[in-house]
């Protein structure tokens, strides 16, 4: 329906009357005023004309042979194509006009015969302009709802791209998190292979050459090395080395440098006197070398296991983070698991100076969009560690209060100034240098929380900023 | 005469342990091997070694470390000890950082984790050959 668009267009009127004279009279009056007129002599024709090309207004006689005006009107109102067309009833002054019935079946007005020229024109004009206004409004509404639809789609896209952006920032750290263990694995495999190549065939002869005392020493040393506790830091190791070196020097052990570093690597640096017979043995170098070789085998496989676990953990977290439910329906998930996923991915940025204090209470899983909530935790944790400049305490509280699950993320950074406070949730507001933040983070956080019928609150003082997210726990019931 | 040293810097002890085994295997007792978990610690060690008049031949450094990053660390080293061969061994370094190290620290090579043992040893050897 494209009516009402040309400037001189005044309206298309369908006139229905079984009296030829009336039909002609009305047609002439209205045509003269510039309306496009279609006269039809009965109800049947009126219906098909109205359906075939819906007019802007219908003048409808009531008393007609066949189907009468009321029935025509009812049929028009029942049809989606014609229901919005205003109907003005025509009634002879001597007929009993049932006004209530006329309005009841959907008429907007009535005119009486014999026609008062001015009255007819005024009523027609009024209802046409009402009709045009209504149409206009409808078009605008349609346009608005289309725009709203587009905005919603854009917002979804923004949420998605923000997620990809924060993922992008994470990827750098994750590459490191995965390549480090891979490096250790590859190196360890290499070392194991090299040691087996060099020593395997020598082993039988080596054991044959050992005296019973050295045989005992060999296995004691090996056990000691295998059972040594955690890896020492490089600092601790240097200190131990220095002390041991002095001790061994005093004991006049030969090949000082090498023996010291081998013993420290084997975890043998206390009660060194006990090993003196071995160290003084003329085969000492050979024995130490073999113990060390076997200890490396042990150590390397341990390192491979640890590295594998670590890489697997990162990959698992990554998969959880990117989990995107195509169905668009909420699924049951644990809030704490989500937070832990994000912490795993951020481990690399946290480990050098941020102490994470977790106060988790046991809370039930809730129906939610887990990937979107992960985005919330990512944003809040990322903001927190940036505010602390990667040094300080990050406190994460998860508790349940009545019908809400509360997640608080607290940092001891410089805080948000009172002037900034009202703006932080505004889209495109950012305190970060260009290129580092989209300024959409907290806006999206708030939208995601709203989507979960939750709330976010913030309190900030210099040295203590807390973002608290309230999520209704009844989301657990479908 | 005291031996010359090779210094490795990485925030992860397991990486350093792996490197130590590789270096031992490749060079045995030809050099002294020192290890640091941060740039700060490395700078301390370098001072100590210099006081003990031990020559530092090569530094193999990670990039992503607590505190001073690898490129910055190597630039500091280069200003004080331009002759030391500098190698980066990293799981992740941005291009800018590597370029800075090339331009301002005369980076000998940048190797990526997971590294290949033969490449690492060959790179260290080629660095020492240049001296």
Coordinates of C-alpha atoms in Angstrom, one line a residue:
Chain A
X1 CA 0.0 0.0 0.0
X2 CA 1.7 3.0 -1.2
X3 CA -1.1 5.5 -1.0
X4 CA -0.7 8.9 0.4
X5 CA 2.7 9.4 -1.0
X6 CA 2.2 11.8 -4.0
X7 CA 1.5 15.4 -3.0
X8 CA -1.7 16.0 -4.9
X9 CA -3.1 12.6 -3.9
X10 CA -6.3 13.1 -1.9
X11 CA -7.5 9.6 -1.3
X12 CA -9.2 6.7 -2.9
X13 CA -12.9 6.3 -1.9
X14 CA -15.1 3.3 -2.5
X15 CA -18.8 4.2 -2.7
X16 CA -21.4 1.5 -2.2
X17 CA -25.1 2.3 -2.9
X18 CA -27.8 0.3 -4.7
X19 CA -29.6 3.6 -5.7
X20 CA -28.0 4.7 -9.0
X21 CA -28.9 8.3 -8.4
X22 CA -27.2 8.4 -5.0
X23 CA -24.2 6.7 -6.3
X24 CA -23.8 9.2 -9.1
X25 CA -24.4 12.2 -6.9
X26 CA -21.8 11.2 -4.3
X27 CA -19.3 10.2 -7.0
X28 CA -19.7 13.6 -8.7
X29 CA -19.4 15.6 -5.5
X30 CA -16.3 13.8 -4.4
X31 CA -14.6 13.5 -7.8
X32 CA -15.1 17.2 -8.2
X33 CA -13.1 17.7 -5.0
X34 CA -10.2 15.7 -6.5
X35 CA -10.8 12.3 -4.8
X36 CA -10.4 9.2 -6.8
X37 CA -13.8 7.5 -6.7
X38 CA -14.9 3.9 -7.3
X39 CA -18.7 3.5 -7.3
X40 CA -20.2 0.0 -6.8
X41 CA -23.9 -0.9 -6.7
X42 CA -23.9 -3.8 -4.1
X43 CA -22.3 -5.4 -1.2
X44 CA -20.7 -8.3 -3.1
X45 CA -18.9 -6.0 -5.5
X46 CA -17.9 -3.7 -2.6
X47 CA -16.1 -6.6 -0.9
X48 CA -14.3 -7.7 -3.9
X49 CA -13.3 -4.2 -4.9
X50 CA -12.1 -3.5 -1.4
X51 CA -10.1 -6.7 -1.3
X52 CA -8.7 -6.2 -4.8
X53 CA -7.5 -2.7 -4.2
X54 CA -8.0 -1.5 -0.7
X55 CA -9.4 2.1 -0.7
X56 CA -8.6 4.7 1.9
X57 CA -12.2 5.2 2.8
X58 CA -15.5 3.4 2.2
X59 CA -19.0 5.1 2.0
X60 CA -21.4 2.3 2.6
X61 CA -25.2 2.3 2.2
X62 CA -27.0 0.2 4.8
X63 CA -30.1 -1.0 3.1
X64 CA -29.2 -2.9 0.1
X65 CA -30.5 -6.1 -1.6
X66 CA -28.2 -9.1 -1.0
X67 CA -25.9 -8.5 1.8
X68 CA -26.6 -5.3 3.7
X69 CA -24.2 -2.6 4.8
X70 CA -23.8 -4.0 8.3
X71 CA -22.8 -7.4 7.0
X72 CA -20.4 -5.9 4.5
X73 CA -18.8 -3.9 7.2
X74 CA -18.4 -6.9 9.5
X75 CA -16.8 -8.8 6.6
X76 CA -14.4 -6.0 5.9
X77 CA -13.4 -5.8 9.5
X78 CA -12.9 -9.5 9.7
X79 CA -10.4 -9.4 6.8
X80 CA -6.9 -8.6 7.5
X81 CA -6.5 -6.7 4.1
X82 CA -9.5 -4.4 4.7
X83 CA -9.9 -4.2 8.5
X84 CA -8.1 -0.9 8.8
X85 CA -10.2 0.9 6.2
X86 CA -12.6 3.4 7.8
X87 CA -16.2 2.9 6.9
X88 CA -18.8 5.7 6.9
X89 CA -22.4 4.5 6.8
X90 CA -25.0 6.1 4.5
X91 CA -28.5 6.1 5.7
X92 CA -31.8 7.6 4.5
X93 CA -33.2 10.0 7.0
X94 CA -36.5 8.1 7.0
X95 CA -34.8 4.8 7.8
X96 CA -34.3 3.9 11.4
X97 CA -30.5 4.2 11.7
X98 CA -29.2 1.9 14.3
X99 CA -26.2 4.0 15.3
X100 CA -25.2 1.7 18.0
X101 CA -25.2 -1.2 15.6
X102 CA -23.4 0.9 13.0
X103 CA -20.5 1.7 15.4
X104 CA -20.7 -1.8 16.8
X105 CA -19.8 -3.5 13.5
X106 CA -16.9 -1.1 13.1
X107 CA -18.2 2.0 11.3
X108 CA -16.5 5.3 12.2
X109 CA -19.2 7.7 11.2
X110 CA -22.5 8.0 9.3
X111 CA -24.1 10.5 6.9
X112 CA -27.8 10.8 6.1
X113 CA -29.7 11.1 2.9
X114 CA -30.6 13.5 1.4
X115 CA -27.0 14.6 1.5
X116 CA -25.8 17.8 3.0
X117 CA -23.0 18.6 0.6
X118 CA -20.8 20.4 3.1
X119 CA -21.3 17.8 5.8
X120 CA -20.4 14.9 3.5
X121 CA -17.2 16.6 2.4
X122 CA -16.2 17.5 6.0
X123 CA -16.8 14.0 7.3
X124 CA -15.0 12.4 4.4
X125 CA -12.1 14.8 4.8
X126 CA -11.8 14.2 8.5
X127 CA -11.8 10.5 8.2
X128 CA -9.4 10.5 5.4
X129 CA -6.9 12.6 7.3
X130 CA -7.4 10.4 10.3
X131 CA -6.7 7.4 8.1
X132 CA -3.6 9.0 6.6
X133 CA -2.3 9.9 10.0
X134 CA -2.9 6.4 11.2
X135 CA -1.2 4.9 8.2
X136 CA 1.7 7.2 8.6
X137 CA 2.0 6.2 12.2
X138 CA 1.9 2.5 11.2
X139 CA 4.7 3.0 8.8
X140 CA 6.7 4.8 11.3
X141 CA 6.1 2.1 13.9
X142 CA 7.2 -0.5 11.4
X143 CA 10.3 1.5 10.7
X144 CA 11.0 1.9 14.3
X145 CA 10.6 -1.7 15.1
X146 CA 12.9 -2.6 12.2
X147 CA 15.4 -0.1 13.6
X148 CA 15.1 -1.6 17.0
X149 CA 15.6 -5.1 15.6
X150 CA 18.8 -3.9 13.8
X151 CA 20.0 -2.2 17.0
X152 CA 19.5 -5.5 18.9
X153 CA 21.4 -7.4 16.3
X154 CA 24.2 -4.8 16.4
X155 CA 24.3 -5.0 20.2
X156 CA 24.6 -8.8 20.0
X157 CA 27.4 -8.3 17.5
X158 CA 29.1 -5.8 19.7
X159 CA 29.0 -8.2 22.6
X160 CA 30.5 -10.9 20.4
X161 CA 33.2 -8.7 19.1
X162 CA 34.0 -7.4 22.5
X163 CA 34.4 -11.0 23.6
X164 CA 36.7 -11.6 20.6
X165 CA 38.7 -8.5 21.5
X166 CA 39.2 -9.6 25.1
X167 CA 40.0 -13.0 23.8
X168 CA 42.6 -11.4 21.5
X169 CA 44.3 -9.8 24.5
X170 CA 44.3 -13.1 26.2
X171 CA 45.7 -15.0 23.3
X172 CA 49.1 -13.4 23.7
X173 CA 49.4 -14.6 27.2
X174 CA 48.0 -17.9 26.4
X175 CA 50.5 -18.5 23.6
X176 CA 53.1 -18.1 26.3
X177 CA 51.2 -20.3 28.7
X178 CA 51.1 -23.2 26.1
X179 CA 54.5 -22.7 24.5
X180 CA 56.4 -22.8 27.8
X181 CA 55.1 -26.3 28.7
X182 CA 55.6 -27.4 25.1
X183 CA 59.2 -26.2 25.3
X184 CA 59.7 -28.2 28.4
X185 CA 58.2 -31.3 26.9
X186 CA 60.3 -31.1 23.8
X187 CA 63.4 -30.4 25.7
X188 CA 62.8 -33.2 28.1
X189 CA 62.1 -35.7 25.4
X190 CA 65.3 -34.7 23.8
X191 CA 67.2 -35.1 27.0
X192 CA 65.7 -38.5 27.8
X193 CA 66.6 -39.8 24.3
X194 CA 70.1 -38.5 24.5
X195 CA 70.7 -40.0 27.9
X196 CA 69.3 -43.4 26.9
X197 CA 71.4 -43.4 23.7
X198 CA 74.5 -42.6 25.7
X199 CA 74.1 -44.8 28.7
X200 CA 71.8 -47.7 28.2
X201 CA 74.4 -50.0 26.8
X202 CA 76.9 -49.0 29.4
X203 CA 74.7 -49.9 32.3
X204 CA 75.4 -53.6 32.8
X205 CA 79.2 -53.1 32.7
X206 CA 78.8 -50.1 35.0
X207 CA 77.0 -52.0 37.6
X208 CA 79.4 -54.9 37.4
X209 CA 82.3 -52.5 38.1
X210 CA 80.7 -51.2 41.3
X211 CA 82.0 -52.3 44.7
X212 CA 79.2 -53.3 47.2
X213 CA 79.7 -50.0 49.0
X214 CA 79.5 -47.9 45.9
X215 CA 76.5 -49.9 44.7
X216 CA 74.7 -48.9 47.9
X217 CA 75.8 -45.3 47.5
X218 CA 74.6 -45.3 43.9
X219 CA 71.0 -46.3 44.9
X220 CA 70.9 -44.1 48.0
X221 CA 71.9 -41.2 45.9
X222 CA 69.4 -42.0 43.2
X223 CA 66.6 -42.3 45.8
X224 CA 67.6 -39.1 47.4
X225 CA 67.4 -37.4 44.1
X226 CA 64.1 -38.9 43.1
X227 CA 62.5 -38.0 46.4
X228 CA 63.8 -34.4 46.5
X229 CA 61.1 -31.9 47.1
X230 CA 60.0 -29.1 44.9
X231 CA 62.4 -27.5 42.5
X232 CA 64.6 -24.9 44.2
X233 CA 64.5 -21.3 43.0
X234 CA 67.6 -20.2 41.2
X235 CA 68.5 -17.9 44.1
X236 CA 68.2 -20.7 46.6
X237 CA 70.2 -23.0 44.4
X238 CA 73.0 -20.5 44.0
X239 CA 73.3 -20.0 47.7
X240 CA 73.3 -23.7 48.4
X241 CA 75.9 -24.2 45.7
X242 CA 78.2 -21.6 47.1
X243 CA 78.0 -23.1 50.6
X244 CA 78.5 -26.6 49.4
X245 CA 81.4 -25.6 47.3
X246 CA 83.2 -24.2 50.3
X247 CA 82.4 -27.3 52.3
X248 CA 83.7 -29.6 49.6
X249 CA 86.7 -27.5 49.1
X250 CA 87.5 -27.8 52.8
X251 CA 87.1 -31.6 52.3
X252 CA 89.5 -31.4 49.4
X253 CA 87.2 -32.9 46.9
X254 CA 88.5 -32.9 43.4
X255 CA 86.7 -31.5 40.3
X256 CA 85.0 -29.1 42.6
X257 CA 82.8 -27.1 40.2
X258 CA 81.4 -30.2 38.5
X259 CA 80.8 -32.2 41.7
X260 CA 79.1 -29.3 43.4
X261 CA 76.7 -28.6 40.7
X262 CA 75.9 -32.3 40.2
X263 CA 75.2 -32.8 43.9
X264 CA 73.0 -29.7 44.1
X265 CA 71.1 -30.9 41.1
X266 CA 70.6 -34.3 42.8
X267 CA 69.3 -32.5 45.8
X268 CA 72.3 -33.7 47.9
X269 CA 73.8 -30.9 49.9
X270 CA 73.1 -31.7 53.6
X271 CA 75.1 -34.1 55.7
X272 CA 77.7 -34.2 53.0
X273 CA 80.2 -36.1 55.2
X274 CA 78.2 -39.2 54.7
X275 CA 79.0 -39.2 51.0
X276 CA 82.6 -38.5 51.5
X277 CA 83.7 -42.1 50.8
X278 CA 81.9 -42.0 47.5
X279 CA 83.3 -38.6 46.6
X280 CA 86.8 -39.7 47.4
X281 CA 86.4 -42.9 45.3
X282 CA 88.6 -43.0 42.2
X283 CA 85.4 -43.9 40.3
X284 CA 83.5 -41.0 41.8
X285 CA 83.1 -39.0 38.7
X286 CA 81.8 -41.9 36.7
X287 CA 79.3 -42.8 39.4
X288 CA 78.0 -39.3 39.9
X289 CA 77.6 -39.0 36.2
X290 CA 75.5 -42.1 35.9
X291 CA 73.3 -41.2 38.9
X292 CA 72.8 -37.8 37.4
X293 CA 71.9 -39.2 34.1
X294 CA 69.3 -41.5 35.6
X295 CA 68.0 -38.7 37.8
X296 CA 67.5 -36.6 34.7
X297 CA 65.4 -39.3 33.2
X298 CA 63.2 -39.3 36.3
X299 CA 63.1 -35.5 36.5
X300 CA 62.4 -35.1 32.8
X301 CA 59.4 -37.4 32.9
X302 CA 58.1 -35.6 35.9
X303 CA 58.5 -32.3 34.1
X304 CA 56.7 -33.7 31.0
X305 CA 53.8 -34.8 33.2
X306 CA 53.5 -31.4 34.9
X307 CA 53.8 -29.5 31.6
X308 CA 51.2 -31.7 29.9
X309 CA 48.8 -31.0 32.8
X310 CA 49.4 -27.3 32.5
X311 CA 48.9 -27.1 28.8
X312 CA 45.8 -29.2 29.1
X313 CA 44.4 -27.0 31.8
X314 CA 44.9 -23.9 29.6
X315 CA 43.2 -25.5 26.6
X316 CA 40.3 -26.7 28.8
X317 CA 39.9 -23.1 30.1
X318 CA 40.1 -21.7 26.6
X319 CA 37.4 -24.1 25.4
X320 CA 35.2 -23.2 28.3
X321 CA 35.7 -19.6 27.7
X322 CA 34.7 -19.7 24.1
X323 CA 31.8 -22.0 24.7
X324 CA 29.0 -20.5 22.7
X325 CA 25.6 -22.1 22.9
X326 CA 24.1 -21.9 19.5
X327 CA 20.6 -22.7 20.8
X328 CA 20.6 -19.3 22.5
X329 CA 19.0 -20.9 25.5
X330 CA 20.2 -20.7 29.1
X331 CA 22.0 -23.7 30.4
X332 CA 22.8 -24.8 33.9
X333 CA 26.4 -23.8 34.9
X334 CA 28.5 -23.1 37.9
X335 CA 29.4 -19.5 38.6
X336 CA 32.6 -20.6 40.3
X337 CA 33.7 -22.7 37.4
X338 CA 33.3 -19.7 35.1
X339 CA 35.5 -17.5 37.4
X340 CA 38.1 -20.3 37.6
X341 CA 38.2 -20.5 33.8
X342 CA 38.9 -16.9 33.5
X343 CA 41.6 -17.0 36.3
X344 CA 43.3 -19.8 34.5
X345 CA 43.5 -17.8 31.3
X346 CA 44.7 -14.8 33.3
X347 CA 47.3 -16.8 35.3
X348 CA 50.1 -15.4 33.2
X349 CA 49.1 -11.9 34.0
X350 CA 48.4 -12.6 37.7
X351 CA 51.4 -14.7 38.7
X352 CA 53.9 -11.8 38.7
X353 CA 52.6 -9.8 41.6
X354 CA 48.8 -10.3 42.0
X355 CA 47.7 -12.3 44.9
X356 CA 44.3 -13.9 44.2
X357 CA 42.3 -14.4 47.4
X358 CA 39.3 -16.6 46.8
X359 CA 36.5 -16.6 49.3
X360 CA 34.1 -19.1 47.6
X361 CA 31.0 -20.3 49.4
X362 CA 29.3 -23.3 47.9
X363 CA 26.5 -22.0 45.6
X364 CA 24.1 -23.9 43.4
X365 CA 24.5 -23.9 39.6
X366 CA 22.2 -21.5 37.8
X367 CA 20.6 -21.3 34.4
X368 CA 22.6 -18.8 32.5
X369 CA 24.5 -17.9 29.4
X370 CA 27.9 -19.2 30.7
X371 CA 30.0 -17.7 27.9
X372 CA 28.5 -14.3 28.5
X373 CA 29.0 -14.5 32.2
X374 CA 32.6 -15.4 31.5
X375 CA 32.8 -12.2 29.6
X376 CA 31.6 -10.4 32.7
X377 CA 34.3 -12.0 34.9
X378 CA 36.9 -11.3 32.3
X379 CA 36.1 -7.7 32.1
X380 CA 35.9 -7.2 35.9
X381 CA 39.1 -9.1 36.6
X382 CA 40.9 -7.4 33.7
X383 CA 39.9 -4.0 34.9
X384 CA 40.9 -4.9 38.5
X385 CA 44.4 -6.0 37.6
X386 CA 44.9 -3.0 35.3
X387 CA 43.7 -0.7 38.1
X388 CA 46.4 -2.3 40.4
X389 CA 49.0 -2.1 37.6
X390 CA 49.4 -5.8 37.9
X391 CA 50.5 -5.7 41.6
X392 CA 48.3 -6.2 44.6
X393 CA 45.5 -8.2 46.0
X394 CA 42.6 -9.4 43.9
X395 CA 39.8 -10.6 46.2
X396 CA 37.0 -12.7 44.8
X397 CA 34.0 -13.4 47.0
X398 CA 31.2 -15.7 45.9
X399 CA 28.3 -16.0 48.4
X400 CA 24.6 -16.5 48.4
X401 CA 22.2 -14.0 50.0
X402 CA 18.5 -14.9 50.0
X403 CA 17.6 -15.3 46.4
X404 CA 20.8 -14.0 44.9
X405 CA 24.2 -15.2 44.2
X406 CA 26.7 -12.4 44.9
X407 CA 30.1 -12.2 43.2
X408 CA 32.4 -9.4 44.4
X409 CA 35.6 -8.6 42.8
X410 CA 37.8 -6.3 44.8
X411 CA 41.1 -4.7 43.9
X412 CA 43.4 -2.5 45.9
X413 CA 44.2 -0.2 43.0
X414 CA 44.0 3.5 42.9
X415 CA 40.2 3.6 42.8
X416 CA 37.6 5.4 40.7
X417 CA 37.2 9.1 41.3
X418 CA 33.8 10.4 42.1
X419 CA 33.7 12.4 38.9
X420 CA 34.4 9.2 36.8
X421 CA 32.0 7.1 38.8
X422 CA 28.7 8.1 37.0
X423 CA 30.4 7.5 33.6
X424 CA 32.0 4.1 34.0
X425 CA 29.0 2.2 32.7
X426 CA 28.5 4.5 29.7
X427 CA 29.3 3.0 26.4
X428 CA 32.6 4.2 24.8
X429 CA 33.8 5.6 28.1
X430 CA 37.3 4.5 28.8
X431 CA 40.3 5.6 30.9
X432 CA 42.6 3.3 29.0
X433 CA 44.9 4.6 26.2
X434 CA 43.6 4.5 22.7
X435 CA 43.6 1.0 21.3
X436 CA 43.6 -0.8 24.7
X437 CA 39.9 -0.6 25.6
X438 CA 36.8 -0.4 23.5
X439 CA 35.1 1.5 26.2
X440 CA 32.3 -1.0 25.9
X441 CA 33.5 -3.4 28.6
X442 CA 31.4 -2.3 31.5
X443 CA 28.4 -1.3 29.2
X444 CA 28.4 -4.9 28.0
X445 CA 28.9 -6.2 31.5
X446 CA 25.8 -4.4 32.6
X447 CA 23.8 -5.5 29.6
X448 CA 24.8 -9.2 30.1
X449 CA 23.9 -8.9 33.8
X450 CA 20.5 -7.3 32.9
X451 CA 19.9 -10.2 30.5
X452 CA 20.3 -12.5 33.6
X453 CA 17.9 -10.2 35.6
X454 CA 20.7 -9.3 37.8
X455 CA 22.4 -6.1 39.0
X456 CA 25.9 -4.7 39.3
X457 CA 27.0 -2.2 41.9
X458 CA 30.3 -0.6 42.5
X459 CA 31.9 1.0 45.5
X460 CA 35.3 2.7 45.3
X461 CA 37.8 4.3 47.6
X462 CA 41.5 4.8 46.8
X463 CA 42.9 1.4 47.6
X464 CA 39.6 -0.5 47.6
X465 CA 37.3 -0.9 44.6
X466 CA 34.6 -3.5 44.7
X467 CA 32.3 -4.5 41.8
X468 CA 29.5 -6.7 43.1
X469 CA 27.3 -8.7 40.7
X470 CA 23.9 -9.9 42.0
X471 CA 22.5 -12.8 40.0
X472 CA 19.1 -14.2 40.9
X473 CA 19.5 -17.8 42.0
X474 CA 15.9 -18.7 41.0
X475 CA 17.3 -18.7 37.5
X476 CA 17.9 -22.3 38.4
X477 CA 14.3 -23.2 37.9
X478 CA 13.2 -23.2 34.3
Chain B
X1 CA 92.0 -18.8 34.7
X2 CA 88.3 -19.0 35.5
X3 CA 85.8 -20.3 33.0
X4 CA 83.4 -18.3 30.9
X5 CA 79.7 -18.3 31.6
X6 CA 76.4 -18.8 29.8
X7 CA 73.5 -17.2 31.6
X8 CA 69.9 -18.2 31.1
X9 CA 66.9 -16.1 32.2
X10 CA 63.4 -17.5 32.4
X11 CA 60.7 -17.1 35.0
X12 CA 60.1 -20.8 35.0
X13 CA 62.4 -23.1 36.9
X14 CA 61.5 -26.1 34.8
X15 CA 62.5 -24.3 31.6
X16 CA 65.8 -23.4 33.2
X17 CA 66.3 -27.0 34.4
X18 CA 65.7 -28.2 30.8
X19 CA 68.2 -25.7 29.5
X20 CA 70.8 -26.7 32.0
X21 CA 70.6 -30.3 31.0
X22 CA 70.9 -29.3 27.3
X23 CA 73.8 -27.1 27.9
X24 CA 75.6 -29.7 30.1
X25 CA 75.1 -32.2 27.4
X26 CA 76.3 -30.0 24.6
X27 CA 79.2 -28.2 26.3
X28 CA 79.9 -30.4 29.4
X29 CA 82.3 -28.5 31.7
X30 CA 83.6 -26.0 29.1
X31 CA 81.5 -23.2 30.6
X32 CA 79.8 -22.2 33.8
X33 CA 76.0 -22.2 33.6
X34 CA 74.1 -19.6 35.5
X35 CA 70.3 -19.3 35.8
X36 CA 68.0 -16.5 36.8
X37 CA 64.3 -16.2 37.1
X38 CA 64.0 -12.5 36.5
X39 CA 66.0 -9.8 34.8
X40 CA 66.7 -8.3 38.2
X41 CA 68.2 -11.5 39.4
X42 CA 70.2 -11.8 36.2
X43 CA 71.6 -8.4 36.7
X44 CA 72.8 -9.4 40.2
X45 CA 74.4 -12.5 38.9
X46 CA 76.2 -10.5 36.1
X47 CA 77.6 -8.2 38.7
X48 CA 78.8 -11.1 40.8
X49 CA 80.4 -12.8 37.8
X50 CA 82.0 -9.5 36.7
X51 CA 83.5 -9.1 40.3
X52 CA 84.8 -12.6 40.1
X53 CA 86.1 -11.7 36.7
X54 CA 84.2 -14.4 34.9
X55 CA 83.5 -13.6 31.3
X56 CA 79.9 -13.8 30.3
X57 CA 79.7 -15.1 26.7
X58 CA 76.0 -15.6 26.1
X59 CA 72.7 -14.6 27.6
X60 CA 69.6 -16.6 26.7
X61 CA 66.6 -14.7 27.9
X62 CA 62.8 -15.2 27.9
X63 CA 60.7 -12.2 26.9
X64 CA 57.6 -12.4 29.1
X65 CA 58.9 -12.2 32.6
X66 CA 57.9 -10.4 35.8
X67 CA 59.2 -6.9 36.1
X68 CA 61.6 -6.0 33.3
X69 CA 60.7 -7.6 30.0
X70 CA 63.3 -9.5 27.9
X71 CA 63.9 -6.7 25.3
X72 CA 64.4 -4.1 27.9
X73 CA 66.7 -6.4 29.9
X74 CA 68.8 -7.1 26.9
X75 CA 69.1 -3.4 26.0
X76 CA 70.3 -2.7 29.5
X77 CA 72.9 -5.5 29.1
X78 CA 73.9 -4.2 25.7
X79 CA 74.6 -0.8 27.0
X80 CA 76.9 -2.1 29.7
X81 CA 78.3 -5.2 28.0
X82 CA 78.0 -4.8 24.2
X83 CA 80.2 -7.9 23.6
X84 CA 77.8 -10.4 25.3
X85 CA 75.9 -12.4 22.7
X86 CA 72.2 -11.9 23.3
X87 CA 69.6 -14.5 22.4
X88 CA 65.9 -14.4 23.0
X89 CA 64.0 -17.6 23.7
X90 CA 60.3 -16.9 24.0
X91 CA 56.9 -18.4 23.9
X92 CA 55.4 -15.1 22.9
X93 CA 57.0 -11.8 22.1
X94 CA 55.4 -9.0 20.2
X95 CA 57.2 -8.0 17.0
X96 CA 57.9 -4.5 18.3
X97 CA 59.8 -5.9 21.3
X98 CA 61.9 -8.2 19.1
X99 CA 62.6 -5.3 16.8
X100 CA 63.7 -3.2 19.7
X101 CA 66.0 -5.9 20.9
X102 CA 67.5 -6.3 17.3
X103 CA 68.0 -2.5 17.0
X104 CA 69.1 -1.6 20.4
X105 CA 70.6 -4.8 21.9
X106 CA 72.1 -6.2 18.7
X107 CA 70.1 -9.4 19.3
X108 CA 71.9 -12.4 17.9
X109 CA 68.8 -14.4 17.4
X110 CA 65.2 -14.9 18.5
X111 CA 64.2 -18.5 19.1
X112 CA 60.7 -19.6 19.8
X113 CA 59.3 -22.0 22.3
X114 CA 58.9 -24.9 22.0
X115 CA 62.5 -24.7 20.9
X116 CA 64.6 -27.2 19.1
X117 CA 67.6 -28.3 21.0
X118 CA 69.9 -28.4 18.0
X119 CA 68.9 -24.9 16.9
X120 CA 69.5 -23.6 20.3
X121 CA 73.0 -25.1 20.6
X122 CA 73.9 -24.1 17.1
X123 CA 72.7 -20.5 17.8
X124 CA 74.8 -20.4 20.9
X125 CA 77.8 -21.8 19.1
X126 CA 77.4 -19.3 16.2
X127 CA 77.2 -16.5 18.7
X128 CA 80.4 -17.6 20.5
X129 CA 82.2 -18.0 17.1
X130 CA 81.5 -14.3 16.5
X131 CA 83.4 -13.3 19.6

